[in-house]
C-alpha atoms as a printed R data frame, in Angstrom:
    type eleno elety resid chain resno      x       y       z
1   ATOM     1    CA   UNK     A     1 67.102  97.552 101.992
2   ATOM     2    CA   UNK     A     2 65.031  96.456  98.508
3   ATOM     3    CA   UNK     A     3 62.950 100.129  99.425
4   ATOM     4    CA   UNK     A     4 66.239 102.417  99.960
5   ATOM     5    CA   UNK     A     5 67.798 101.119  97.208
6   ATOM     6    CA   UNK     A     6 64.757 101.290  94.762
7   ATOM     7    CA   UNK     A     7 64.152 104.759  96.452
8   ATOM     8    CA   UNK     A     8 67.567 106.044  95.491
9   ATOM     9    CA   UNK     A     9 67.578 104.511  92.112
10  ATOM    10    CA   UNK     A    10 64.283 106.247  91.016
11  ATOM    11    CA   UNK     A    11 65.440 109.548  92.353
12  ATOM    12    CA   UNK     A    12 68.173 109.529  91.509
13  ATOM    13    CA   UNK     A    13 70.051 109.652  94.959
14  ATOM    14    CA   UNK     A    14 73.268 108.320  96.068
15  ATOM    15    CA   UNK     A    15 74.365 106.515  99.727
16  ATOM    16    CA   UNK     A    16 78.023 106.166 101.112
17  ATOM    17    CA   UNK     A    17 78.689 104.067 104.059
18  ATOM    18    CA   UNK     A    18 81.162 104.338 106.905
19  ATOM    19    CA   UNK     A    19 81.241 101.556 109.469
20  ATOM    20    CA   UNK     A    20 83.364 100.361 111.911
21  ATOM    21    CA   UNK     A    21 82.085  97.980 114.408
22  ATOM    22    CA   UNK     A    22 79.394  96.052 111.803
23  ATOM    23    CA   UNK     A    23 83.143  95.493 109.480
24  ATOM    24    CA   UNK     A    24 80.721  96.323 105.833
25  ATOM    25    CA   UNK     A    25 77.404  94.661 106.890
26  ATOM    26    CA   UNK     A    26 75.770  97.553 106.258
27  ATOM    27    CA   UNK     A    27 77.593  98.009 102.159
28  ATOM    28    CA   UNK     A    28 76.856  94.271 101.786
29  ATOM    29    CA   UNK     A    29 73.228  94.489 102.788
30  ATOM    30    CA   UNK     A    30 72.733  97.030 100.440
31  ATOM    31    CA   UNK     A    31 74.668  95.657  97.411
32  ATOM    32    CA   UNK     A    32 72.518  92.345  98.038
33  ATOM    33    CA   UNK     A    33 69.770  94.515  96.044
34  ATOM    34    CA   UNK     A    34 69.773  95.057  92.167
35  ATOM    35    CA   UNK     A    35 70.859  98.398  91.391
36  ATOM    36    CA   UNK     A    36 72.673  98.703  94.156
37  ATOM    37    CA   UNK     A    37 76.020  99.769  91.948
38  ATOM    38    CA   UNK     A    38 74.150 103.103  90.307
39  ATOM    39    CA   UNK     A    39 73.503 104.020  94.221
40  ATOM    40    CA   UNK     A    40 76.454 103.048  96.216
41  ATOM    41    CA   UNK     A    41 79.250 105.346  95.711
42  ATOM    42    CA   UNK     A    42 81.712 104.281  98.365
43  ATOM    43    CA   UNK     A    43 82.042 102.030 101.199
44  ATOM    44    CA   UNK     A    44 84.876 102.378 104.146
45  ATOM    45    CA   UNK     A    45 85.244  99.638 106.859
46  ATOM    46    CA   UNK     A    46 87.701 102.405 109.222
47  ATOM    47    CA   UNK     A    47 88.318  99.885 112.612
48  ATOM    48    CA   UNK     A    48 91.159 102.488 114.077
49  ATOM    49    CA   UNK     A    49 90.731 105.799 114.607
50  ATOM    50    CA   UNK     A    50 93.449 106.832 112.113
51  ATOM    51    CA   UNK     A    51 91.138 105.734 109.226
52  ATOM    52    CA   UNK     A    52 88.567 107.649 110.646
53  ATOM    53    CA   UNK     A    53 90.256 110.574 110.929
54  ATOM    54    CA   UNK     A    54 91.951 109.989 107.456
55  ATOM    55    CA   UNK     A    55 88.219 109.874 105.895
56  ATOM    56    CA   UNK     A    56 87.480 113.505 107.619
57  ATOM    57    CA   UNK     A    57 85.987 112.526 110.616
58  ATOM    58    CA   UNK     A    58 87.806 115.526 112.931
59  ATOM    59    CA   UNK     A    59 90.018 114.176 115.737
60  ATOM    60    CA   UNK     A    60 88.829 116.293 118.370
61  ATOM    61    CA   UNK     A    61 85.564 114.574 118.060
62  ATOM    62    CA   UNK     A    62 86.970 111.389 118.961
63  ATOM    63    CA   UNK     A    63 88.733 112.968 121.569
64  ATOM    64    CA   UNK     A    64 86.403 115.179 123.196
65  ATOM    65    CA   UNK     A    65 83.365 112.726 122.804
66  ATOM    66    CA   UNK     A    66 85.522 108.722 122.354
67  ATOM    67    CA   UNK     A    67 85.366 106.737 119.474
68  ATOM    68    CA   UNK     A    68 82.278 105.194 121.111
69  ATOM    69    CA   UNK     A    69 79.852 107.878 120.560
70  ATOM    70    CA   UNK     A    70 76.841 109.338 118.277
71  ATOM    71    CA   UNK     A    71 79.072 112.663 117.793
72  ATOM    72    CA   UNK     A    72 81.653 110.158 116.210
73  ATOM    73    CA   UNK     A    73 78.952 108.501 114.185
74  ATOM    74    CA   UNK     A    74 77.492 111.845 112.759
75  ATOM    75    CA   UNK     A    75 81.121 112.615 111.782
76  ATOM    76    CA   UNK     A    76 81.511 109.360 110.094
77  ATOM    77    CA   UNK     A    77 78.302 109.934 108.268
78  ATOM    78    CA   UNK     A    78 79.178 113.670 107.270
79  ATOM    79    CA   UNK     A    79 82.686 113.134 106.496
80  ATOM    80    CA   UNK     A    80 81.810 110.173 103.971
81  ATOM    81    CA   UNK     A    81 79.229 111.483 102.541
82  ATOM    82    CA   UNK     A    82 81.544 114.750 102.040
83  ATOM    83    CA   UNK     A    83 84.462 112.297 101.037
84  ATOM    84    CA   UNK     A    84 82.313 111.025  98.106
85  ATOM    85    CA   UNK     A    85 79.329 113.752  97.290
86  ATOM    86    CA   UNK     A    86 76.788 110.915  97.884
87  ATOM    87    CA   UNK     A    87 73.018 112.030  99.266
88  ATOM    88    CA   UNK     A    88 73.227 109.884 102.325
89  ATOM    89    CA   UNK     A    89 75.943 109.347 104.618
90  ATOM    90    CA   UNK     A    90 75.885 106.239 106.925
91  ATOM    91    CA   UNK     A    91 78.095 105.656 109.965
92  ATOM    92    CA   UNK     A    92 78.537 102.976 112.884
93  ATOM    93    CA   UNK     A    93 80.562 102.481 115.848
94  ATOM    94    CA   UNK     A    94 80.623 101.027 119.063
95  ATOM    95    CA   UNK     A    95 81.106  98.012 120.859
96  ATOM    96    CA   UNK     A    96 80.012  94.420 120.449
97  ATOM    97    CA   UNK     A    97 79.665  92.804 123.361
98  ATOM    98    CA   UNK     A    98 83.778  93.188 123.304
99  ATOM    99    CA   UNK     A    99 85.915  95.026 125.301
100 ATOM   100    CA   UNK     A   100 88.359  97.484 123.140
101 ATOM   101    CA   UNK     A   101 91.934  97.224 125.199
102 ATOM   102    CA   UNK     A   102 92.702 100.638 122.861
103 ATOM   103    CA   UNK     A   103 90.175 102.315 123.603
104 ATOM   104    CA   UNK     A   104 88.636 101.069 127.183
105 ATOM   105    CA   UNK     A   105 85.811 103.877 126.984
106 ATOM   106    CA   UNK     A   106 82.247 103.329 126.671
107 ATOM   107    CA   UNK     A   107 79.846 100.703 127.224
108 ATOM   108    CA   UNK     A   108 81.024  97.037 125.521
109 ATOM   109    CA   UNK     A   109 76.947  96.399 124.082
110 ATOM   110    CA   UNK     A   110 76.355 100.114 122.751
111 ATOM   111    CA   UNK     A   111 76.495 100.977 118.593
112 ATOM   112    CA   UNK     A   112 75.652 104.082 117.712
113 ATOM   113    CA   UNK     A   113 74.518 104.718 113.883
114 ATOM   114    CA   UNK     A   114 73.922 108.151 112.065
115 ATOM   115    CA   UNK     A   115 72.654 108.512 108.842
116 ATOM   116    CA   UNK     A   116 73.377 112.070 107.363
117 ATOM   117    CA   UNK     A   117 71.362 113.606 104.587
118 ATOM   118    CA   UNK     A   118 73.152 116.042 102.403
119 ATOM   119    CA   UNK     A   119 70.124 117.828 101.058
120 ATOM   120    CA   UNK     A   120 68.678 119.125 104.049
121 ATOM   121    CA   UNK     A   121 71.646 119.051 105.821
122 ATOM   122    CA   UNK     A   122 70.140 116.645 108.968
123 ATOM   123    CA   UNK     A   123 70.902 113.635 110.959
124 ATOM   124    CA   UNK     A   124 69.010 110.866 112.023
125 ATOM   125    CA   UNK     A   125 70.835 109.460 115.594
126 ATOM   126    CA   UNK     A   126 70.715 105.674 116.549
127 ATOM   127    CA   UNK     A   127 71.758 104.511 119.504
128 ATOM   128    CA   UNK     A   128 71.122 100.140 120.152
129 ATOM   129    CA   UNK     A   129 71.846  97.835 122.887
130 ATOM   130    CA   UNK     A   130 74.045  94.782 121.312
131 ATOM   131    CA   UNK     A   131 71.586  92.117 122.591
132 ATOM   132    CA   UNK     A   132 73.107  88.922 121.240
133 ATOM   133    CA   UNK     A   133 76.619  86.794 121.902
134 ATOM   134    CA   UNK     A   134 77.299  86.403 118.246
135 ATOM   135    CA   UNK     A   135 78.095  89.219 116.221
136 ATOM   136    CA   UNK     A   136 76.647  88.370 113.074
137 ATOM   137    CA   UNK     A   137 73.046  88.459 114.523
138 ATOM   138    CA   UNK     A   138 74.451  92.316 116.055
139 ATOM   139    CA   UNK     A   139 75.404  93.231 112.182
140 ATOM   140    CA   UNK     A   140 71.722  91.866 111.717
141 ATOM   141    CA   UNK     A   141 70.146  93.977 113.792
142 ATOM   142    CA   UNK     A   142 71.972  97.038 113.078
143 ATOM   143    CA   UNK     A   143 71.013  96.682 109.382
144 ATOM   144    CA   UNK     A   144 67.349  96.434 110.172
145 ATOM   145    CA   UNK     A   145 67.659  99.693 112.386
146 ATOM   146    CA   UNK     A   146 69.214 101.307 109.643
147 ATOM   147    CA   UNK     A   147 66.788 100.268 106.703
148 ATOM   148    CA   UNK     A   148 63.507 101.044 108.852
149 ATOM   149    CA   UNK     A   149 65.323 104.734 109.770
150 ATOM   150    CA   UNK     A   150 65.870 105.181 106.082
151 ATOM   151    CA   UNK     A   151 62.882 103.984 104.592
152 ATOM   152    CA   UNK     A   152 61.384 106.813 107.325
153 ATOM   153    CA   UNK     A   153 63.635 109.360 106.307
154 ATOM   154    CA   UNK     A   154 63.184 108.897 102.171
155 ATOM   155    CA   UNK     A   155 59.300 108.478 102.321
């Protein structure tokens, strides 16, 4: 994230995150870089769909397309980067190699990312395959997905 963050900082650009199933990974990743506070506007760990919809994320995209989906993770992106006025929206969700007794959809090793760019008004889908047992490592991976999309995004 050093690039994204130094990227935003000299020009002058702004990132909000919404994340569900990497619980602030993304946030933390990003406020591990100096600067990170003039950049980072907002961070939103939303686990139940309430919070999601709370945040702007429209209902009937959860329930058309699950909770588990990349429609649901370009509406988390929008709606927080809406929410706050940042430049770049993130969102996550999915499943971690866990099964979700409230919401049984979807595959259990499946995250889907978005990152949403307010200028030009486009999205930038990812879609991963939860490949380890431990979650942190997941959260790991995620983050590296993220930062490589970005840095290809801002350049």
């Amino acid at each position: 994230m050093d690039y994204v963050v130094n990227y935003l900082l000299k020009n002058h650009l702004t990132i909000s995150t919404m994340e569900s199933a990497t619980g602030g990974e993304v946030a933390s990743s990003i406020t591990n870089i100096p600067g990170a506070s003039e950049v980072l506007f907002f961070s939103a760990v939303t686990y139940s769909n309430e919070y999601k919809i709370r945040f702007g994320v429209p209902k009937e995209v959860i329930d058309k397309y699950t909770v588990y989906s990349k429609e649901t993770a370009r509406s988390m992106a929008k709606a927080i980067s809406d929410y706050t006025g940042s430049t770049i929206g993130i969102g996550t969700t999915g499943k971690m190699n866990r099964e979700d007794k409230a919401n049984p959809y979807g595959e259990n090793d499946i995250l889907y990312a978005s990152i949403y760019d307010s200028r030009i008004k486009k999205y930038k889908d990812i879609k991963l395959k939860m490949t380890y047992e431990e979650r942190s490592k997941n959260k790991e991976l995620v983050v590296e997905s993220l930062s490589k999309e970005l840095k290809n995004m801002l350049y």
